[in-house]
Amino acid sequence: MTSILAGVRFSVKEKLCKHLRRCRNAGVRIRYLIVINLLNGRSAYQTAEVLGVHNTTVYRVARRFRAHGEWGLWDAREDNGQTKLDEHFLTVLYWIVRATPQHYGWRRPTWTRELLIETMVRETGIRVHVTTMSRALALVKARRGRPRPTVGCPWAKAAKTRRLNVIRHLLATLPRGHIAVYEDEVDIHLNPKIGLDWMVRGQQKEVETPGQNGKRYLAGTLDTRTGRLLWVEGERKTSALFIALLNQLLQTYADAPVVHVILDNYRIHDSKIVHAALTGFGGRIQLHFLPPYCPNDNKIERVWQDLHANVTRNHTCEDIGTLMCEVRYYLRKRNRRTLRKRSENTTKRSAA
C-alpha cells in the first residue's frame, strides 16, 4: 500500500497533520488518519488494525487520495443538496411518534417505519428511505418500548385538580411536629414477574416458575420528609392489614400529635372496621384520599416499582419464605441508604 502513496512530499504530510487538528468531522478525521498512517510507513492491514476499520476502507481511502488529493477525503455526498432530515422534518416526526397511527387516520394501532414514512409524506410532502427513517427516529431519540397500561380518572379535571391541590397545600404547610406519609399495598408472588434482561445473541434465558404460587402482602408508608419506609406483612390484603400498619405508625411516631396518611381509594381503607379504629385512635390518624386512579401522585408507588425491579422480577427463590427474606433485606437496605444520604446532606448544609 505504501507504494500507492509513494512520491508524496513531506510538506503534504505536514499539511494533512495541520488540517487534521482543525477537523471536527469524525468520518473525515478517520480518513486523514488513514492517509497519515500510510505515509508513515504502516501497511494497510496495520493501519486498519490501529484505527479499528476494515482493510478495504484503507484501500478505498488511499485510492481516492491518490486520484483526487486532500479533497478526496471529504464525503462527496455533501454536495447532494439540502438534507431531508432538517429541523422541520424532525419536529413533525417527533409529534407524530408521540401520537398513535389512529390519530392520523390509519387503522393499525402501532407504528412501523413504513407507516411513519407514509404519514410524513402526508404531513410534509417528503418521502425518505426506510434506513433514513431509522436515522430520523434516532435523531428524535425515539425508541421501541413497552407501553404502560393506565386507567383514566373518572372525576372531572377540575375536581381532580382541587383534591390534589388540597394535598399539596397540606404537605407545604404541615404543622410543626405533624407527620405526613404516603401509603399503599404491594403483592409479593412466588411466581416471578417476568421482565427484560440482557442476553447474548442466540440465547433466551429461562425463569423457572414454581408449580403452585404463593402470595404475601405488604402495606407500607413513605415519610414525605425523611423518605423512611415502614411496612407490615400479611397473608391476606384486608382492612386488618391496614389497621396493623396504622398501629405501627402510632408506635413509630409516638410524639407526633397527628399522622397524615395520603392514600388511594382501595376498599380496605374505607371500611367500617377502619372507621372504628380511627375513632379509637382519637384523631391522631387522619386519612387524605387521592383521586381515583392516580398512582403517579402516590410517591410510594415508585418504591414498590424498585422493589419488583430489584427483587421479584425474574427471581429464582424456591419458596415464599426465601423470597420474603430478600424483600426484607432490600427494604431495610433502602432505609439505611436513605438515612445515610439524609445525614450527609444535613452535614453539607451545616458546613455551608
CSV table of C-alpha atoms in Angstrom, one decimal:
chain,number,residue,atom,x,y,z
A,1,MET,CA,0.0,0.0,0.0
A,2,THR,CA,2.8,2.4,0.7
A,3,SER,CA,3.8,2.1,-2.9
A,4,ILE,CA,0.4,3.6,-3.9
A,5,LEU,CA,1.3,6.7,-2.0
A,6,ALA,CA,4.9,6.8,-3.0
A,7,GLY,CA,6.3,10.1,-4.0
A,8,VAL,CA,4.1,12.2,-1.7
A,9,ARG,CA,6.2,15.1,-0.4
A,10,PHE,CA,6.9,15.7,3.3
A,11,SER,CA,5.2,19.1,3.1
A,12,VAL,CA,1.9,17.4,2.1
A,13,LYS,CA,2.0,15.2,5.2
A,14,GLU,CA,2.7,18.3,7.4
A,15,LYS,CA,-0.3,20.0,5.8
A,16,LEU,CA,-2.5,16.9,6.4
A,17,CYS,CA,-1.5,16.9,10.1
A,18,LYS,CA,-2.3,20.6,10.4
A,19,HIS,CA,-5.8,20.1,8.8
A,20,LEU,CA,-6.4,17.0,10.9
A,21,ARG,CA,-6.1,19.0,14.1
A,22,ARG,CA,-8.7,21.5,12.9
A,23,CYS,CA,-11.2,18.9,11.6
A,24,ARG,CA,-14.3,18.3,13.7
A,25,ASN,CA,-15.9,15.7,11.4
A,26,ALA,CA,-15.4,12.2,12.8
A,27,GLY,CA,-15.6,10.4,9.5
A,28,VAL,CA,-13.2,12.8,7.7
A,29,ARG,CA,-10.7,12.6,10.7
A,30,ILE,CA,-10.6,8.8,10.2
A,31,ARG,CA,-9.7,9.3,6.5
A,32,TYR,CA,-7.0,11.8,7.4
A,33,LEU,CA,-5.5,9.3,9.9
A,34,ILE,CA,-5.6,6.5,7.4
A,35,VAL,CA,-3.5,8.5,4.9
A,36,ILE,CA,-1.1,9.8,7.6
A,37,ASN,CA,-0.5,6.3,8.9
A,38,LEU,CA,0.2,5.0,5.4
A,39,LEU,CA,2.6,7.9,4.7
A,40,ASN,CA,4.4,7.0,8.0
A,41,GLY,CA,5.1,3.5,6.6
A,42,ARG,CA,2.4,1.4,8.0
A,43,SER,CA,0.8,-1.3,5.8
A,44,ALA,CA,-2.9,-1.3,5.0
A,45,TYR,CA,-3.6,-4.1,7.5
A,46,GLN,CA,-1.6,-2.4,10.2
A,47,THR,CA,-3.4,0.8,9.6
A,48,ALA,CA,-6.8,-0.9,9.7
A,49,GLU,CA,-5.9,-2.6,13.0
A,50,VAL,CA,-4.7,0.6,14.6
A,51,LEU,CA,-7.7,2.6,13.6
A,52,GLY,CA,-10.4,-0.1,14.0
A,53,VAL,CA,-11.6,-0.1,10.4
A,54,HIS,CA,-11.7,-2.7,7.7
A,55,ASN,CA,-8.7,-3.0,5.4
A,56,THR,CA,-10.9,-2.4,2.3
A,57,THR,CA,-11.7,1.0,3.8
A,58,VAL,CA,-8.0,1.7,3.9
A,59,TYR,CA,-7.5,0.8,0.3
A,60,ARG,CA,-10.5,2.8,-0.8
A,61,VAL,CA,-9.4,6.0,1.0
A,62,ALA,CA,-5.8,5.6,-0.4
A,63,ARG,CA,-7.2,5.3,-4.0
A,64,ARG,CA,-9.3,8.4,-3.5
A,65,PHE,CA,-6.4,10.3,-2.1
A,66,ARG,CA,-4.1,9.2,-4.9
A,67,ALA,CA,-6.7,10.3,-7.5
A,68,HIS,CA,-8.1,13.5,-6.0
A,69,GLY,CA,-5.7,14.6,-3.4
A,70,GLU,CA,-6.8,16.0,0.0
A,71,TRP,CA,-10.3,17.0,-1.1
A,72,GLY,CA,-11.0,13.3,-1.9
A,73,LEU,CA,-11.0,12.6,1.9
A,74,TRP,CA,-14.3,14.6,2.2
A,75,ASP,CA,-17.7,13.0,1.7
A,76,ALA,CA,-18.8,13.7,-1.8
A,77,ARG,CA,-22.4,13.4,-0.7
A,78,GLU,CA,-22.3,16.7,0.9
A,79,ASP,CA,-22.9,18.3,-2.5
A,80,ASN,CA,-26.2,16.3,-3.0
A,81,GLY,CA,-28.3,19.2,-1.9
A,82,GLN,CA,-30.2,20.1,1.2
A,83,THR,CA,-30.7,17.3,3.7
A,84,LYS,CA,-34.3,16.0,4.1
A,85,LEU,CA,-33.8,15.5,7.8
A,86,ASP,CA,-34.0,19.2,8.6
A,87,GLU,CA,-35.4,20.7,11.8
A,88,HIS,CA,-39.0,21.0,10.4
A,89,PHE,CA,-39.0,17.3,9.4
A,90,LEU,CA,-37.7,16.1,12.7
A,91,THR,CA,-40.1,18.3,14.7
A,92,VAL,CA,-43.1,16.9,12.8
A,93,LEU,CA,-41.8,13.3,13.2
A,94,TYR,CA,-41.4,13.9,17.0
A,95,TRP,CA,-45.0,14.8,17.4
A,96,ILE,CA,-46.2,12.1,15.1
A,97,VAL,CA,-44.4,9.4,17.1
A,98,ARG,CA,-45.9,10.7,20.4
A,99,ALA,CA,-49.4,10.0,19.0
A,100,THR,CA,-50.8,6.8,17.5
A,101,PRO,CA,-51.5,5.9,13.9
A,102,GLN,CA,-55.2,6.1,14.5
A,103,HIS,CA,-54.8,9.8,15.3
A,104,TYR,CA,-53.7,10.1,11.6
A,105,GLY,CA,-56.5,8.0,10.1
A,106,TRP,CA,-54.8,4.6,10.0
A,107,ARG,CA,-56.5,1.5,11.4
A,108,ARG,CA,-53.3,0.0,12.7
A,109,PRO,CA,-52.7,0.8,16.4
A,110,THR,CA,-48.9,0.8,16.4
A,111,TRP,CA,-46.2,2.5,14.3
A,112,THR,CA,-43.9,0.9,11.8
A,113,ARG,CA,-41.2,2.7,9.9
A,114,GLU,CA,-43.1,2.3,6.6
A,115,LEU,CA,-46.3,3.7,8.1
A,116,LEU,CA,-44.3,6.6,9.5
A,117,ILE,CA,-42.9,7.3,6.0
A,118,GLU,CA,-46.4,7.4,4.5
A,119,THR,CA,-47.6,9.7,7.3
A,120,MET,CA,-44.6,12.0,6.8
A,121,VAL,CA,-45.4,12.2,3.1
A,122,ARG,CA,-48.9,13.4,4.0
A,123,GLU,CA,-47.7,15.9,6.6
A,124,THR,CA,-44.6,17.3,4.9
A,125,GLY,CA,-44.6,16.1,1.3
A,126,ILE,CA,-41.1,14.5,1.9
A,127,ARG,CA,-40.5,10.8,1.2
A,128,VAL,CA,-37.5,9.1,2.7
A,129,HIS,CA,-36.0,5.6,2.6
A,130,VAL,CA,-36.6,3.2,5.5
A,131,THR,CA,-33.0,3.4,6.6
A,132,THR,CA,-33.2,7.2,6.6
A,133,MET,CA,-36.3,7.0,8.8
A,134,SER,CA,-34.3,4.8,11.2
A,135,ARG,CA,-31.7,7.7,11.4
A,136,ALA,CA,-34.5,10.2,11.8
A,137,LEU,CA,-36.0,8.2,14.7
A,138,ALA,CA,-32.6,8.1,16.4
A,139,LEU,CA,-32.2,11.8,16.0
A,140,VAL,CA,-35.5,12.5,17.8
A,141,LYS,CA,-34.5,9.9,20.4
A,142,ALA,CA,-37.4,7.6,19.7
A,143,ARG,CA,-37.2,4.0,20.9
A,144,ARG,CA,-39.3,0.9,20.8
A,145,GLY,CA,-40.7,0.3,24.2
A,146,ARG,CA,-43.5,-1.4,26.1
A,147,PRO,CA,-46.4,1.0,26.8
A,148,ARG,CA,-47.7,1.4,30.3
A,149,PRO,CA,-51.3,0.5,30.9
A,150,THR,CA,-53.3,3.2,32.7
A,151,VAL,CA,-56.8,3.9,33.7
A,152,GLY,CA,-58.2,7.4,33.4
A,153,CYS,CA,-59.5,9.2,36.5
A,154,PRO,CA,-63.4,9.2,36.4
A,155,TRP,CA,-63.5,12.6,38.1
A,156,ALA,CA,-63.8,15.9,36.3
A,157,LYS,CA,-60.4,17.5,35.7
A,158,ALA,CA,-61.3,20.5,38.0
A,159,ALA,CA,-62.4,18.2,40.8
A,160,LYS,CA,-59.2,16.1,40.5
A,161,THR,CA,-57.1,19.3,40.5
A,162,ARG,CA,-58.8,20.6,43.6
A,163,ARG,CA,-58.2,17.4,45.5
A,164,LEU,CA,-54.5,17.3,44.5
A,165,ASN,CA,-54.1,21.0,45.4
A,166,VAL,CA,-55.5,20.4,48.9
A,167,ILE,CA,-53.0,17.6,49.5
A,168,ARG,CA,-50.1,19.7,48.1
A,169,HIS,CA,-51.1,22.5,50.4
A,170,LEU,CA,-51.2,20.2,53.4
A,171,LEU,CA,-47.6,19.0,52.6
A,172,ALA,CA,-46.4,22.6,52.1
A,173,THR,CA,-47.9,23.9,55.3
A,174,LEU,CA,-47.5,20.8,57.5
A,175,PRO,CA,-47.7,22.0,61.2
A,176,ARG,CA,-44.7,21.5,63.4
A,177,GLY,CA,-44.5,18.0,64.8
A,178,HIS,CA,-47.1,16.6,62.4
A,179,ILE,CA,-46.1,13.7,60.1
A,180,ALA,CA,-47.3,13.0,56.6
A,181,VAL,CA,-46.8,9.7,54.8
A,182,TYR,CA,-47.8,8.1,51.5
A,183,GLU,CA,-49.5,4.7,51.9
A,184,ASP,CA,-50.1,1.8,49.6
A,185,GLU,CA,-50.0,-2.0,49.4
A,186,VAL,CA,-48.0,-4.4,47.3
A,187,ASP,CA,-48.4,-8.0,46.3
A,188,ILE,CA,-45.4,-10.4,46.6
A,189,HIS,CA,-45.9,-13.5,44.4
A,190,LEU,CA,-43.7,-16.6,44.4
A,191,ASN,CA,-44.5,-16.9,40.7
A,192,PRO,CA,-41.8,-14.4,39.4
A,193,LYS,CA,-42.7,-11.3,37.4
A,194,ILE,CA,-41.1,-11.7,34.0
A,195,GLY,CA,-39.1,-8.6,32.9
A,196,LEU,CA,-36.5,-7.5,30.4
A,197,ASP,CA,-32.9,-8.7,30.9
A,198,TRP,CA,-29.7,-8.6,28.9
A,199,MET,CA,-28.9,-11.8,26.8
A,200,VAL,CA,-26.3,-12.7,24.3
A,201,ARG,CA,-27.2,-13.4,20.7
A,202,GLY,CA,-28.9,-16.8,20.2
A,203,GLN,CA,-29.8,-17.2,23.9
A,204,GLN,CA,-33.1,-16.8,25.7
A,205,LYS,CA,-32.8,-17.0,29.5
A,206,GLU,CA,-35.3,-19.2,31.3
A,207,VAL,CA,-37.0,-18.4,34.6
A,208,GLU,CA,-38.2,-21.4,36.4
A,209,THR,CA,-41.6,-21.0,38.0
A,210,PRO,CA,-43.0,-23.0,41.0
A,211,GLY,CA,-45.8,-25.5,40.5
A,212,GLN,CA,-48.0,-23.6,42.9
A,213,ASN,CA,-48.0,-19.9,43.5
A,214,GLY,CA,-47.6,-18.4,47.0
A,215,LYS,CA,-48.6,-14.9,48.0
A,216,ARG,CA,-47.7,-12.4,50.7
A,217,TYR,CA,-48.9,-8.8,51.0
A,218,LEU,CA,-47.1,-5.7,52.3
A,219,ALA,CA,-48.8,-2.5,53.5
A,220,GLY,CA,-46.3,0.3,53.7
A,221,THR,CA,-45.8,4.1,54.2
A,222,LEU,CA,-43.2,6.5,52.9
A,223,ASP,CA,-42.4,9.5,55.1
A,224,THR,CA,-42.7,12.7,52.9
A,225,ARG,CA,-39.8,14.4,54.8
A,226,THR,CA,-37.3,11.7,55.5
A,227,GLY,CA,-38.1,9.1,52.9
A,228,ARG,CA,-38.2,6.4,55.7
A,229,LEU,CA,-40.2,3.3,54.8
A,230,LEU,CA,-42.4,1.5,57.3
A,231,TRP,CA,-44.2,-1.7,56.5
A,232,VAL,CA,-46.2,-4.7,57.9
A,233,GLU,CA,-46.7,-8.1,56.3
A,234,GLY,CA,-49.7,-10.3,56.0
A,235,GLU,CA,-51.1,-13.4,54.2
A,236,ARG,CA,-54.3,-11.5,53.2
A,237,LYS,CA,-54.8,-8.0,51.9
A,238,THR,CA,-57.6,-6.9,54.2
A,239,SER,CA,-58.6,-4.0,56.5
A,240,ALA,CA,-56.8,-5.8,59.3
A,241,LEU,CA,-53.5,-5.4,57.5
A,242,PHE,CA,-54.2,-1.7,57.0
A,243,ILE,CA,-55.1,-1.2,60.7
A,244,ALA,CA,-51.9,-3.1,61.7
A,245,LEU,CA,-49.9,-0.5,59.6
A,246,LEU,CA,-51.7,2.4,61.3
A,247,ASN,CA,-50.8,0.9,64.7
A,248,GLN,CA,-47.2,0.7,63.5
A,249,LEU,CA,-47.3,4.3,62.6
A,250,LEU,CA,-48.6,5.4,66.0
A,251,GLN,CA,-45.8,3.4,67.7
A,252,THR,CA,-43.1,4.7,65.4
A,253,TYR,CA,-44.2,8.4,65.6
A,254,ALA,CA,-45.3,8.3,69.2
A,255,ASP,CA,-44.5,12.0,69.7
A,256,ALA,CA,-46.4,13.2,66.7
A,257,PRO,CA,-49.8,14.8,67.5
A,258,VAL,CA,-51.2,13.9,64.1
A,259,VAL,CA,-50.1,11.5,61.4
A,260,HIS,CA,-51.5,12.4,58.0
A,261,VAL,CA,-51.8,9.4,55.6
A,262,ILE,CA,-52.2,10.1,51.9
A,263,LEU,CA,-53.6,7.0,50.2
A,264,ASP,CA,-55.8,5.7,47.4
A,265,ASN,CA,-59.4,4.7,47.4
A,266,TYR,CA,-59.0,0.9,47.8
A,267,ARG,CA,-61.9,-0.5,49.7
A,268,ILE,CA,-59.9,-1.8,52.7
A,269,HIS,CA,-59.0,1.8,53.5
A,270,ASP,CA,-62.6,2.9,54.0
A,271,SER,CA,-64.4,0.0,55.7
A,272,LYS,CA,-66.5,0.1,58.9
A,273,ILE,CA,-63.7,-1.6,60.9
A,274,VAL,CA,-61.2,1.1,59.7
A,275,HIS,CA,-63.6,3.9,60.8
A,276,ALA,CA,-64.0,2.3,64.2
A,277,ALA,CA,-60.2,2.0,64.5
A,278,LEU,CA,-59.7,5.7,63.6
A,279,THR,CA,-62.2,6.7,66.3
A,280,GLY,CA,-60.2,4.7,68.8
A,281,PHE,CA,-57.0,6.5,67.7
A,282,GLY,CA,-58.6,9.7,69.0
A,283,GLY,CA,-57.9,11.8,65.9
A,284,ARG,CA,-54.1,11.0,65.8
A,285,ILE,CA,-54.5,9.4,62.3
A,286,GLN,CA,-56.1,11.5,59.5
A,287,LEU,CA,-56.7,10.0,56.1
A,288,HIS,CA,-56.4,12.0,52.9
A,289,PHE,CA,-57.7,10.2,49.8
A,290,LEU,CA,-56.2,10.8,46.4
A,291,PRO,CA,-58.5,11.0,43.3
A,292,PRO,CA,-59.2,7.6,41.8
A,293,TYR,CA,-56.6,6.0,39.5
A,294,CYS,CA,-53.8,8.5,40.2
A,295,PRO,CA,-50.9,6.2,41.0
A,296,ASN,CA,-48.3,8.8,39.9
A,297,ASP,CA,-49.4,11.1,42.7
A,298,ASN,CA,-48.7,8.4,45.3
A,299,LYS,CA,-44.9,8.6,45.8
A,300,ILE,CA,-44.7,5.1,47.5
A,301,GLU,CA,-45.6,3.5,44.1
A,302,ARG,CA,-42.1,4.2,42.9
A,303,VAL,CA,-40.7,2.3,45.9
A,304,TRP,CA,-42.8,-0.8,45.0
A,305,GLN,CA,-41.6,-0.5,41.4
A,306,ASP,CA,-38.0,-0.5,42.6
A,307,LEU,CA,-38.8,-3.5,44.8
A,308,HIS,CA,-40.1,-5.5,41.9
A,309,ALA,CA,-37.1,-4.5,39.7
A,310,ASN,CA,-34.5,-5.4,42.4
A,311,VAL,CA,-36.2,-8.5,44.0
A,312,THR,CA,-39.2,-10.1,42.5
A,313,ARG,CA,-38.6,-9.8,38.7
A,314,ASN,CA,-37.1,-13.0,37.3
A,315,HIS,CA,-36.3,-14.2,40.8
A,316,THR,CA,-35.1,-17.7,41.5
A,317,CYS,CA,-36.4,-18.2,45.1
A,318,GLU,CA,-37.8,-21.7,45.6
A,319,ASP,CA,-40.2,-20.8,48.4
A,320,ILE,CA,-42.1,-17.8,49.7
A,321,GLY,CA,-40.1,-17.6,52.9
A,322,THR,CA,-36.8,-17.2,51.0
A,323,LEU,CA,-38.4,-14.5,48.8
A,324,MET,CA,-39.7,-12.6,51.8
A,325,CYS,CA,-36.2,-12.6,53.3
A,326,GLU,CA,-35.0,-11.0,50.1
A,327,VAL,CA,-37.8,-8.4,50.2
A,328,ARG,CA,-37.0,-7.5,53.8
A,329,TYR,CA,-33.3,-7.2,53.1
A,330,TYR,CA,-33.9,-4.9,50.2
A,331,LEU,CA,-36.3,-2.6,52.1
A,332,ARG,CA,-34.0,-2.4,55.2
A,333,LYS,CA,-31.0,-1.7,53.0
A,334,ARG,CA,-33.0,1.1,51.3
A,335,ASN,CA,-33.9,2.6,54.6
A,336,ARG,CA,-30.2,2.6,55.7
A,337,ARG,CA,-29.2,4.2,52.4
A,338,THR,CA,-31.9,6.9,52.7
A,339,LEU,CA,-30.8,7.7,56.3
A,340,ARG,CA,-27.2,7.9,55.3
A,341,LYS,CA,-27.9,10.3,52.4
A,342,ARG,CA,-30.1,12.5,54.6
A,343,SER,CA,-27.3,12.6,57.2
A,344,GLU,CA,-24.7,13.6,54.5
A,345,ASN,CA,-27.0,16.3,53.2
A,346,THR,CA,-27.5,17.7,56.7
A,347,THR,CA,-23.8,17.8,57.2
A,348,LYS,CA,-23.2,19.6,54.0
A,349,ARG,CA,-25.8,22.2,54.8
A,350,SER,CA,-24.3,22.7,58.2
A,351,ALA,CA,-20.8,23.2,56.7
A,352,ALA,CA,-22.1,25.7,54.2
